[in-house]
Amino acid sequence: MARLLLLPMLAVTLPAEASEAPETCATAWVQCGGTGWTGPTCCDSGFSCSQMNSWYSHCVPKESIPEQTQPVSLAASEMVDDECYHMFSELSFNTLVQSFPANPDSEAKAYVDCKLCSRSGMQCTANVFGGRTQLVASHIHLASDGDGENGSGPPVINFCGDNGPGMIADGSSYKSPCAHYKNRAAVMSMTGNFVDGQNAGFTLGSRLKDIASNPSKYYFNFHSIASWTHWQVEGKGPVGMCRGVMQMSQRRLGSVLV
Ligand SMILES: *[C@@H]1O[C@H](CO)[C@@H](O)[C@H](O)[C@H]1NC(C)=O
């Protein structure tokens, strides 16, 4: 008899027995909180109430919550701070800035599509076409005079590139190699890296916020081996071979948790 009485407490995850428990908690994947919610705010054992947004929380298996070794509040604040922006750039050879005689890449154009997140990473896909020599670096630059169309300035985030000796080094490694042309198109997926030495006073989060708020001050730039060699010999540093102003694809994607 005593054994029977203990059963509901020992096996509360089974719905039939859970319904006999004195306090009814929400079961797996069922709502357990949110604005205006008047139902149960606890979850069956083995489950935690996980906030999806301010209007909805639901019960998720405890083992599915990442980084259990960290306090829940810390993990939640990291998710709150993950700001993501969906941006793009249409790049072409800039005759004002990038011209030099007999440039084999002077017909280069590109399209770049980026999802830039302050915590969960920066990823861009690119299609570069019409150029003829190997791509060696790409970055988002801040134009020093605020003119992302015709100005120039330091790289603040790098994307594809060659970390080898003699190539364009900005102090932070390139996390992806640039693709080679196949049938005159170089299609690639690139991971971004914050350029530590060129972001004084900025965190990645505040830099991304500035790019999203003032996209016309920034430009995406690809460098080819021909342009790198030419401008290096001229002593002008890396100028690049096709570029385009940053633009917002959408309004901010928003925080994971609002
Ligand atoms: C950039 O230069 C081109 C060519 O001179 C000009 O047509 C364009 O208006 C300039 N863009 C800006 C933002 O000044």
PDB file of C-alpha atoms and ligand atoms in Angstrom:
ATOM      1  CA  MET A   1       0.000   0.000   0.000  1.00  0.00           C
ATOM      2  CA  ALA A   2       2.796   2.406   0.922  1.00  0.00           C
ATOM      3  CA  ARG A   3       4.484   1.509  -2.341  1.00  0.00           C
ATOM      4  CA  LEU A   4       1.400   2.460  -4.333  1.00  0.00           C
ATOM      5  CA  LEU A   5       1.236   5.888  -2.715  1.00  0.00           C
ATOM      6  CA  LEU A   6       4.838   6.650  -3.671  1.00  0.00           C
ATOM      7  CA  LEU A   7       4.347   5.814  -7.334  1.00  0.00           C
ATOM      8  CA  PRO A   8       2.963   9.177  -8.521  1.00  0.00           C
ATOM      9  CA  MET A   9       5.979  11.028  -7.117  1.00  0.00           C
ATOM     10  CA  LEU A  10       8.543   8.602  -8.520  1.00  0.00           C
ATOM     11  CA  ALA A  11       7.262   8.528 -12.061  1.00  0.00           C
ATOM     12  CA  VAL A  12       5.707  11.924 -12.673  1.00  0.00           C
ATOM     13  CA  THR A  13       6.810  11.996 -16.337  1.00  0.00           C
ATOM     14  CA  LEU A  14       4.178   9.427 -17.260  1.00  0.00           C
ATOM     15  CA  PRO A  15       1.054  11.425 -18.151  1.00  0.00           C
ATOM     16  CA  ALA A  16      -1.420   9.081 -16.485  1.00  0.00           C
ATOM     17  CA  GLU A  17       0.436   9.226 -13.196  1.00  0.00           C
ATOM     18  CA  ALA A  18       1.293  12.907 -13.514  1.00  0.00           C
ATOM     19  CA  SER A  19      -2.391  13.750 -13.614  1.00  0.00           C
ATOM     20  CA  GLU A  20      -2.735  12.141 -10.192  1.00  0.00           C
ATOM     21  CA  ALA A  21       0.006  14.338  -8.685  1.00  0.00           C
ATOM     22  CA  PRO A  22      -1.306  16.922  -6.233  1.00  0.00           C
ATOM     23  CA  GLU A  23       0.234  19.880  -8.142  1.00  0.00           C
ATOM     24  CA  THR A  24      -0.162  19.617 -11.896  1.00  0.00           C
ATOM     25  CA  CYS A  25       2.884  20.686 -13.872  1.00  0.00           C
ATOM     26  CA  ALA A  26       3.060  21.050 -17.641  1.00  0.00           C
ATOM     27  CA  THR A  27       4.330  18.071 -19.577  1.00  0.00           C
ATOM     28  CA  ALA A  28       6.806  17.873 -22.469  1.00  0.00           C
ATOM     29  CA  TRP A  29       6.560  20.711 -25.033  1.00  0.00           C
ATOM     30  CA  VAL A  30       3.501  22.184 -23.337  1.00  0.00           C
ATOM     31  CA  GLN A  31       3.270  25.857 -22.426  1.00  0.00           C
ATOM     32  CA  CYS A  32       4.555  26.750 -18.950  1.00  0.00           C
ATOM     33  CA  GLY A  33       4.725  30.522 -19.063  1.00  0.00           C
ATOM     34  CA  GLY A  34       4.442  33.757 -21.004  1.00  0.00           C
ATOM     35  CA  THR A  35       2.541  37.023 -20.920  1.00  0.00           C
ATOM     36  CA  GLY A  36      -1.039  36.395 -19.792  1.00  0.00           C
ATOM     37  CA  TRP A  37      -0.417  32.695 -19.118  1.00  0.00           C
ATOM     38  CA  THR A  38      -2.506  31.415 -16.213  1.00  0.00           C
ATOM     39  CA  GLY A  39      -1.719  27.702 -16.481  1.00  0.00           C
ATOM     40  CA  PRO A  40       1.014  25.742 -14.697  1.00  0.00           C
ATOM     41  CA  THR A  41       4.430  27.360 -14.545  1.00  0.00           C
ATOM     42  CA  CYS A  42       6.331  24.242 -13.485  1.00  0.00           C
ATOM     43  CA  CYS A  43       7.347  21.280 -15.661  1.00  0.00           C
ATOM     44  CA  ASP A  44       7.272  17.538 -15.025  1.00  0.00           C
ATOM     45  CA  SER A  45      10.490  16.105 -13.638  1.00  0.00           C
ATOM     46  CA  GLY A  46      13.168  15.784 -16.295  1.00  0.00           C
ATOM     47  CA  PHE A  47      11.870  18.915 -18.029  1.00  0.00           C
ATOM     48  CA  SER A  48      12.639  22.618 -17.653  1.00  0.00           C
ATOM     49  CA  CYS A  49      10.511  25.599 -18.497  1.00  0.00           C
ATOM     50  CA  SER A  50      12.340  27.285 -21.384  1.00  0.00           C
ATOM     51  CA  GLN A  51      11.476  30.809 -22.519  1.00  0.00           C
ATOM     52  CA  MET A  52      11.083  31.164 -26.298  1.00  0.00           C
ATOM     53  CA  ASN A  53      10.026  34.808 -26.101  1.00  0.00           C
ATOM     54  CA  SER A  54       8.172  37.013 -23.618  1.00  0.00           C
ATOM     55  CA  TRP A  55       4.839  35.533 -24.741  1.00  0.00           C
ATOM     56  CA  TYR A  56       5.690  31.851 -24.698  1.00  0.00           C
ATOM     57  CA  SER A  57       7.665  29.385 -22.604  1.00  0.00           C
ATOM     58  CA  HIS A  58       7.428  25.627 -22.905  1.00  0.00           C
ATOM     59  CA  CYS A  59       8.776  22.484 -21.216  1.00  0.00           C
ATOM     60  CA  VAL A  60      11.899  21.054 -22.813  1.00  0.00           C
ATOM     61  CA  PRO A  61      13.925  17.972 -21.773  1.00  0.00           C
ATOM     62  CA  LYS A  62      16.638  19.045 -19.344  1.00  0.00           C
ATOM     63  CA  GLU A  63      19.401  17.263 -21.257  1.00  0.00           C
ATOM     64  CA  SER A  64      18.588  19.309 -24.390  1.00  0.00           C
ATOM     65  CA  ILE A  65      19.567  22.564 -22.683  1.00  0.00           C
ATOM     66  CA  PRO A  66      23.157  23.315 -23.728  1.00  0.00           C
ATOM     67  CA  GLU A  67      25.963  24.170 -21.330  1.00  0.00           C
ATOM     68  CA  GLN A  68      24.352  22.699 -18.247  1.00  0.00           C
ATOM     69  CA  THR A  69      27.519  23.453 -16.291  1.00  0.00           C
ATOM     70  CA  GLN A  70      26.796  27.185 -16.591  1.00  0.00           C
ATOM     71  CA  PRO A  71      24.075  28.885 -14.597  1.00  0.00           C
ATOM     72  CA  VAL A  72      20.880  29.094 -16.627  1.00  0.00           C
ATOM     73  CA  SER A  73      20.776  32.881 -16.255  1.00  0.00           C
ATOM     74  CA  LEU A  74      24.190  33.233 -17.928  1.00  0.00           C
ATOM     75  CA  ALA A  75      23.212  31.028 -20.882  1.00  0.00           C
ATOM     76  CA  ALA A  76      19.979  33.000 -21.280  1.00  0.00           C
ATOM     77  CA  SER A  77      21.758  36.370 -21.270  1.00  0.00           C
ATOM     78  CA  GLU A  78      24.126  35.150 -23.988  1.00  0.00           C
ATOM     79  CA  MET A  79      21.159  34.263 -26.159  1.00  0.00           C
ATOM     80  CA  VAL A  80      19.556  37.644 -25.522  1.00  0.00           C
ATOM     81  CA  ASP A  81      22.729  39.335 -26.706  1.00  0.00           C
ATOM     82  CA  ASP A  82      22.994  37.465 -30.008  1.00  0.00           C
ATOM     83  CA  GLU A  83      22.138  40.261 -32.445  1.00  0.00           C
ATOM     84  CA  CYS A  84      21.900  39.155 -36.081  1.00  0.00           C
ATOM     85  CA  TYR A  85      21.713  41.243 -39.243  1.00  0.00           C
ATOM     86  CA  HIS A  86      20.982  40.013 -42.746  1.00  0.00           C
ATOM     87  CA  MET A  87      22.884  42.129 -45.253  1.00  0.00           C
ATOM     88  CA  PHE A  88      24.100  42.017 -48.827  1.00  0.00           C
ATOM     89  CA  SER A  89      26.371  43.834 -51.229  1.00  0.00           C
ATOM     90  CA  GLU A  90      26.515  44.090 -54.994  1.00  0.00           C
ATOM     91  CA  LEU A  91      30.117  44.517 -55.983  1.00  0.00           C
ATOM     92  CA  SER A  92      31.693  45.770 -59.163  1.00  0.00           C
ATOM     93  CA  PHE A  93      34.993  47.150 -60.287  1.00  0.00           C
ATOM     94  CA  ASN A  94      35.224  50.794 -59.147  1.00  0.00           C
ATOM     95  CA  THR A  95      36.849  52.774 -61.979  1.00  0.00           C
ATOM     96  CA  LEU A  96      37.514  55.723 -59.659  1.00  0.00           C
ATOM     97  CA  VAL A  97      39.369  53.804 -56.978  1.00  0.00           C
ATOM     98  CA  GLN A  98      40.577  50.526 -58.435  1.00  0.00           C
ATOM     99  CA  SER A  99      41.765  51.275 -61.986  1.00  0.00           C
ATOM    100  CA  PHE A 100      45.223  50.427 -63.191  1.00  0.00           C
ATOM    101  CA  PRO A 101      46.472  49.699 -66.712  1.00  0.00           C
ATOM    102  CA  ALA A 102      45.980  46.192 -68.118  1.00  0.00           C
ATOM    103  CA  ASN A 103      44.118  44.995 -65.020  1.00  0.00           C
ATOM    104  CA  PRO A 104      42.940  41.439 -65.863  1.00  0.00           C
ATOM    105  CA  ASP A 105      40.154  41.704 -63.251  1.00  0.00           C
ATOM    106  CA  SER A 106      38.575  44.972 -64.392  1.00  0.00           C
ATOM    107  CA  GLU A 107      35.298  43.276 -65.365  1.00  0.00           C
ATOM    108  CA  ALA A 108      34.788  41.609 -61.994  1.00  0.00           C
ATOM    109  CA  LYS A 109      31.404  41.702 -60.339  1.00  0.00           C
ATOM    110  CA  ALA A 110      30.095  39.911 -57.293  1.00  0.00           C
ATOM    111  CA  TYR A 111      27.129  39.357 -55.076  1.00  0.00           C
ATOM    112  CA  VAL A 112      27.600  38.711 -51.372  1.00  0.00           C
ATOM    113  CA  ASP A 113      24.878  37.666 -48.938  1.00  0.00           C
ATOM    114  CA  CYS A 114      25.667  37.761 -45.209  1.00  0.00           C
ATOM    115  CA  LYS A 115      24.159  36.821 -41.901  1.00  0.00           C
ATOM    116  CA  LEU A 116      26.174  38.668 -39.294  1.00  0.00           C
ATOM    117  CA  CYS A 117      25.608  37.658 -35.673  1.00  0.00           C
ATOM    118  CA  SER A 118      27.371  39.073 -32.659  1.00  0.00           C
ATOM    119  CA  ARG A 119      27.645  35.729 -30.879  1.00  0.00           C
ATOM    120  CA  SER A 120      26.637  32.875 -33.146  1.00  0.00           C
ATOM    121  CA  GLY A 121      29.027  33.803 -35.965  1.00  0.00           C
ATOM    122  CA  MET A 122      29.252  35.612 -39.276  1.00  0.00           C
ATOM    123  CA  GLN A 123      28.625  33.738 -42.493  1.00  0.00           C
ATOM    124  CA  CYS A 124      28.559  35.045 -46.055  1.00  0.00           C
ATOM    125  CA  THR A 125      28.033  33.356 -49.371  1.00  0.00           C
ATOM    126  CA  ALA A 126      29.546  34.967 -52.432  1.00  0.00           C
ATOM    127  CA  ASN A 127      29.521  34.603 -56.178  1.00  0.00           C
ATOM    128  CA  VAL A 128      32.364  36.459 -57.874  1.00  0.00           C
ATOM    129  CA  PHE A 129      32.476  36.423 -61.643  1.00  0.00           C
ATOM    130  CA  GLY A 130      34.219  38.113 -64.546  1.00  0.00           C
ATOM    131  CA  GLY A 131      37.558  38.372 -62.791  1.00  0.00           C
ATOM    132  CA  ARG A 132      40.501  36.373 -64.060  1.00  0.00           C
ATOM    133  CA  THR A 133      43.127  36.061 -61.318  1.00  0.00           C
ATOM    134  CA  GLN A 134      42.877  34.192 -58.036  1.00  0.00           C
ATOM    135  CA  LEU A 135      40.947  35.842 -55.195  1.00  0.00           C
ATOM    136  CA  VAL A 136      43.178  36.295 -52.160  1.00  0.00           C
ATOM    137  CA  ALA A 137      41.138  38.218 -49.575  1.00  0.00           C
ATOM    138  CA  SER A 138      37.759  39.753 -48.790  1.00  0.00           C
ATOM    139  CA  HIS A 139      36.648  42.089 -46.021  1.00  0.00           C
ATOM    140  CA  ILE A 140      34.046  44.525 -44.856  1.00  0.00           C
ATOM    141  CA  HIS A 141      35.800  47.898 -44.705  1.00  0.00           C
ATOM    142  CA  LEU A 142      34.848  51.154 -43.012  1.00  0.00           C
ATOM    143  CA  ALA A 143      35.365  54.145 -45.316  1.00  0.00           C
ATOM    144  CA  SER A 144      37.347  56.698 -43.316  1.00  0.00           C
ATOM    145  CA  ASP A 145      35.416  59.589 -44.899  1.00  0.00           C
ATOM    146  CA  GLY A 146      32.071  57.830 -44.453  1.00  0.00           C
ATOM    147  CA  ASP A 147      31.621  57.265 -48.200  1.00  0.00           C
ATOM    148  CA  GLY A 148      31.289  53.520 -48.660  1.00  0.00           C
ATOM    149  CA  GLU A 149      30.938  53.986 -52.408  1.00  0.00           C
ATOM    150  CA  ASN A 150      34.167  55.835 -53.250  1.00  0.00           C
ATOM    151  CA  GLY A 151      36.048  56.186 -49.972  1.00  0.00           C
ATOM    152  CA  SER A 152      38.444  53.720 -48.451  1.00  0.00           C
ATOM    153  CA  GLY A 153      39.568  52.649 -45.026  1.00  0.00           C
ATOM    154  CA  PRO A 154      40.532  49.746 -42.783  1.00  0.00           C
ATOM    155  CA  PRO A 155      39.055  46.244 -42.857  1.00  0.00           C
ATOM    156  CA  VAL A 156      36.871  45.638 -39.799  1.00  0.00           C
ATOM    157  CA  ILE A 157      35.731  42.067 -40.523  1.00  0.00           C
ATOM    158  CA  ASN A 158      37.555  39.648 -42.762  1.00  0.00           C
ATOM    159  CA  PHE A 159      36.050  36.793 -44.718  1.00  0.00           C
ATOM    160  CA  CYS A 160      37.886  34.584 -47.208  1.00  0.00           C
ATOM    161  CA  GLY A 161      41.611  34.933 -47.520  1.00  0.00           C
ATOM    162  CA  ASP A 162      45.041  33.406 -47.818  1.00  0.00           C
ATOM    163  CA  ASN A 163      47.012  33.254 -44.548  1.00  0.00           C
ATOM    164  CA  GLY A 164      50.245  32.387 -46.407  1.00  0.00           C
ATOM    165  CA  PRO A 165      53.413  34.496 -46.377  1.00  0.00           C
ATOM    166  CA  GLY A 166      53.379  37.558 -48.622  1.00  0.00           C
ATOM    167  CA  MET A 167      49.605  37.724 -48.738  1.00  0.00           C
ATOM    168  CA  ILE A 168      47.248  40.375 -47.317  1.00  0.00           C
ATOM    169  CA  ALA A 169      47.591  40.147 -43.530  1.00  0.00           C
ATOM    170  CA  ASP A 170      45.306  42.292 -41.369  1.00  0.00           C
ATOM    171  CA  GLY A 171      46.353  40.811 -38.029  1.00  0.00           C
ATOM    172  CA  SER A 172      43.447  38.370 -37.710  1.00  0.00           C
ATOM    173  CA  SER A 173      43.497  35.059 -39.543  1.00  0.00           C
ATOM    174  CA  TYR A 174      41.163  34.293 -42.423  1.00  0.00           C
ATOM    175  CA  LYS A 175      38.858  31.481 -41.455  1.00  0.00           C
ATOM    176  CA  SER A 176      38.014  30.358 -45.011  1.00  0.00           C
ATOM    177  CA  PRO A 177      40.049  30.199 -48.209  1.00  0.00           C
ATOM    178  CA  CYS A 178      38.690  32.078 -51.228  1.00  0.00           C
ATOM    179  CA  ALA A 179      37.246  29.809 -53.905  1.00  0.00           C
ATOM    180  CA  HIS A 180      38.923  29.384 -57.271  1.00  0.00           C
ATOM    181  CA  TYR A 181      37.106  30.379 -60.442  1.00  0.00           C
ATOM    182  CA  LYS A 182      35.299  27.586 -62.248  1.00  0.00           C
ATOM    183  CA  ASN A 183      33.792  28.605 -65.576  1.00  0.00           C
ATOM    184  CA  ARG A 184      34.628  32.198 -64.620  1.00  0.00           C
ATOM    185  CA  ALA A 185      32.588  32.126 -61.385  1.00  0.00           C
ATOM    186  CA  ALA A 186      33.957  31.673 -57.872  1.00  0.00           C
ATOM    187  CA  VAL A 187      31.179  30.549 -55.538  1.00  0.00           C
ATOM    188  CA  MET A 188      31.950  30.222 -51.861  1.00  0.00           C
ATOM    189  CA  SER A 189      30.745  30.172 -48.301  1.00  0.00           C
ATOM    190  CA  MET A 190      32.878  32.215 -45.911  1.00  0.00           C
ATOM    191  CA  THR A 191      33.160  32.581 -42.153  1.00  0.00           C
ATOM    192  CA  GLY A 192      33.873  36.058 -40.807  1.00  0.00           C
ATOM    193  CA  ASN A 193      36.518  37.068 -38.285  1.00  0.00           C
ATOM    194  CA  PHE A 194      36.624  40.317 -36.304  1.00  0.00           C
ATOM    195  CA  VAL A 195      39.803  42.223 -37.221  1.00  0.00           C
ATOM    196  CA  ASP A 196      41.137  42.921 -33.734  1.00  0.00           C
ATOM    197  CA  GLY A 197      43.634  45.639 -34.648  1.00  0.00           C
ATOM    198  CA  GLN A 198      41.144  47.771 -36.626  1.00  0.00           C
ATOM    199  CA  ASN A 199      38.216  47.973 -34.256  1.00  0.00           C
ATOM    200  CA  ALA A 200      39.482  50.168 -31.426  1.00  0.00           C
ATOM    201  CA  GLY A 201      36.633  51.059 -29.091  1.00  0.00           C
ATOM    202  CA  PHE A 202      34.274  48.547 -30.681  1.00  0.00           C
ATOM    203  CA  THR A 203      33.124  45.111 -29.667  1.00  0.00           C
ATOM    204  CA  LEU A 204      31.874  42.811 -32.394  1.00  0.00           C
ATOM    205  CA  GLY A 205      28.329  43.553 -31.228  1.00  0.00           C
ATOM    206  CA  SER A 206      28.715  47.336 -31.385  1.00  0.00           C
ATOM    207  CA  ARG A 207      30.520  47.127 -34.733  1.00  0.00           C
ATOM    208  CA  LEU A 208      27.753  45.021 -36.279  1.00  0.00           C
ATOM    209  CA  LYS A 209      25.170  47.414 -34.887  1.00  0.00           C
ATOM    210  CA  ASP A 210      27.025  50.311 -36.537  1.00  0.00           C
ATOM    211  CA  ILE A 211      27.248  48.477 -39.873  1.00  0.00           C
ATOM    212  CA  ALA A 212      23.513  47.778 -39.752  1.00  0.00           C
ATOM    213  CA  SER A 213      22.682  51.352 -38.707  1.00  0.00           C
ATOM    214  CA  ASN A 214      25.019  53.058 -41.191  1.00  0.00           C
ATOM    215  CA  PRO A 215      25.519  50.549 -44.020  1.00  0.00           C
ATOM    216  CA  SER A 216      26.517  53.239 -46.548  1.00  0.00           C
ATOM    217  CA  LYS A 217      29.726  53.918 -44.575  1.00  0.00           C
ATOM    218  CA  TYR A 218      30.860  50.348 -45.166  1.00  0.00           C
ATOM    219  CA  TYR A 219      31.819  48.363 -48.237  1.00  0.00           C
ATOM    220  CA  PHE A 220      32.546  44.761 -49.062  1.00  0.00           C
ATOM    221  CA  ASN A 221      35.758  44.315 -51.002  1.00  0.00           C
ATOM    222  CA  PHE A 222      37.430  41.420 -52.814  1.00  0.00           C
ATOM    223  CA  HIS A 223      41.133  41.388 -53.556  1.00  0.00           C
ATOM    224  CA  SER A 224      42.740  39.422 -56.370  1.00  0.00           C
ATOM    225  CA  ILE A 225      46.365  38.409 -56.717  1.00  0.00           C
ATOM    226  CA  ALA A 226      46.665  40.858 -59.630  1.00  0.00           C
ATOM    227  CA  SER A 227      45.311  43.818 -57.643  1.00  0.00           C
ATOM    228  CA  TRP A 228      47.330  42.905 -54.543  1.00  0.00           C
ATOM    229  CA  THR A 229      50.544  42.668 -56.568  1.00  0.00           C
ATOM    230  CA  HIS A 230      49.902  45.912 -58.442  1.00  0.00           C
ATOM    231  CA  TRP A 231      49.068  48.056 -55.404  1.00  0.00           C
ATOM    232  CA  GLN A 232      51.815  46.502 -53.303  1.00  0.00           C
ATOM    233  CA  VAL A 233      54.412  47.479 -55.901  1.00  0.00           C
ATOM    234  CA  GLU A 234      52.853  50.956 -56.074  1.00  0.00           C
ATOM    235  CA  GLY A 235      53.287  51.167 -52.302  1.00  0.00           C
ATOM    236  CA  LYS A 236      49.584  51.905 -51.831  1.00  0.00           C
ATOM    237  CA  GLY A 237      48.642  48.835 -49.829  1.00  0.00           C
ATOM    238  CA  PRO A 238      45.726  46.574 -50.683  1.00  0.00           C
ATOM    239  CA  VAL A 239      43.109  48.447 -52.749  1.00  0.00           C
ATOM    240  CA  GLY A 240      40.977  45.549 -53.928  1.00  0.00           C
ATOM    241  CA  MET A 241      39.491  44.643 -57.275  1.00  0.00           C
ATOM    242  CA  CYS A 242      35.732  44.868 -56.839  1.00  0.00           C
ATOM    243  CA  ARG A 243      33.649  46.431 -54.133  1.00  0.00           C
ATOM    244  CA  GLY A 244      30.126  47.395 -53.125  1.00  0.00           C
ATOM    245  CA  VAL A 245      28.341  49.320 -50.407  1.00  0.00           C
ATOM    246  CA  MET A 246      26.781  47.257 -47.631  1.00  0.00           C
ATOM    247  CA  GLN A 247      22.985  47.114 -47.664  1.00  0.00           C
ATOM    248  CA  MET A 248      20.317  45.699 -45.368  1.00  0.00           C
ATOM    249  CA  SER A 249      18.421  42.707 -46.771  1.00  0.00           C
ATOM    250  CA  GLN A 250      15.783  42.958 -44.088  1.00  0.00           C
ATOM    251  CA  ARG A 251      15.154  44.762 -40.928  1.00  0.00           C
ATOM    252  CA  ARG A 252      17.151  43.359 -38.056  1.00  0.00           C
ATOM    253  CA  LEU A 253      16.442  39.646 -37.618  1.00  0.00           C
ATOM    254  CA  GLY A 254      16.194  40.342 -33.925  1.00  0.00           C
ATOM    255  CA  SER A 255      17.418  38.713 -30.792  1.00  0.00           C
ATOM    256  CA  VAL A 256      16.850  35.039 -30.216  1.00  0.00           C
ATOM    257  CA  LEU A 257      14.943  36.155 -27.162  1.00  0.00           C
ATOM    258  CA  VAL A 258      13.139  39.471 -27.259  1.00  0.00           C
TER     259      VAL A 258
HETATM  260  C1  LIG B   1      31.285  57.930 -56.505  1.00  0.00           C
HETATM  261  O1  LIG B   1      31.945  58.332 -57.691  1.00  0.00           O
HETATM  262  C2  LIG B   1      31.122  58.240 -58.855  1.00  0.00           C
HETATM  263  C3  LIG B   1      31.990  58.596 -60.053  1.00  0.00           C
HETATM  264  O2  LIG B   1      32.567  59.854 -59.894  1.00  0.00           O
HETATM  265  C4  LIG B   1      29.934  59.165 -58.715  1.00  0.00           C
HETATM  266  O3  LIG B   1      29.084  59.061 -59.855  1.00  0.00           O
HETATM  267  C5  LIG B   1      29.165  58.815 -57.445  1.00  0.00           C
HETATM  268  O4  LIG B   1      28.112  59.728 -57.252  1.00  0.00           O
HETATM  269  C6  LIG B   1      30.101  58.814 -56.240  1.00  0.00           C
HETATM  270  N1  LIG B   1      29.356  58.365 -55.082  1.00  0.00           N
HETATM  271  C7  LIG B   1      29.207  59.121 -54.009  1.00  0.00           C
HETATM  272  C8  LIG B   1      28.424  58.508 -52.898  1.00  0.00           C
HETATM  273  O5  LIG B   1      29.698  60.249 -53.899  1.00  0.00           O
END
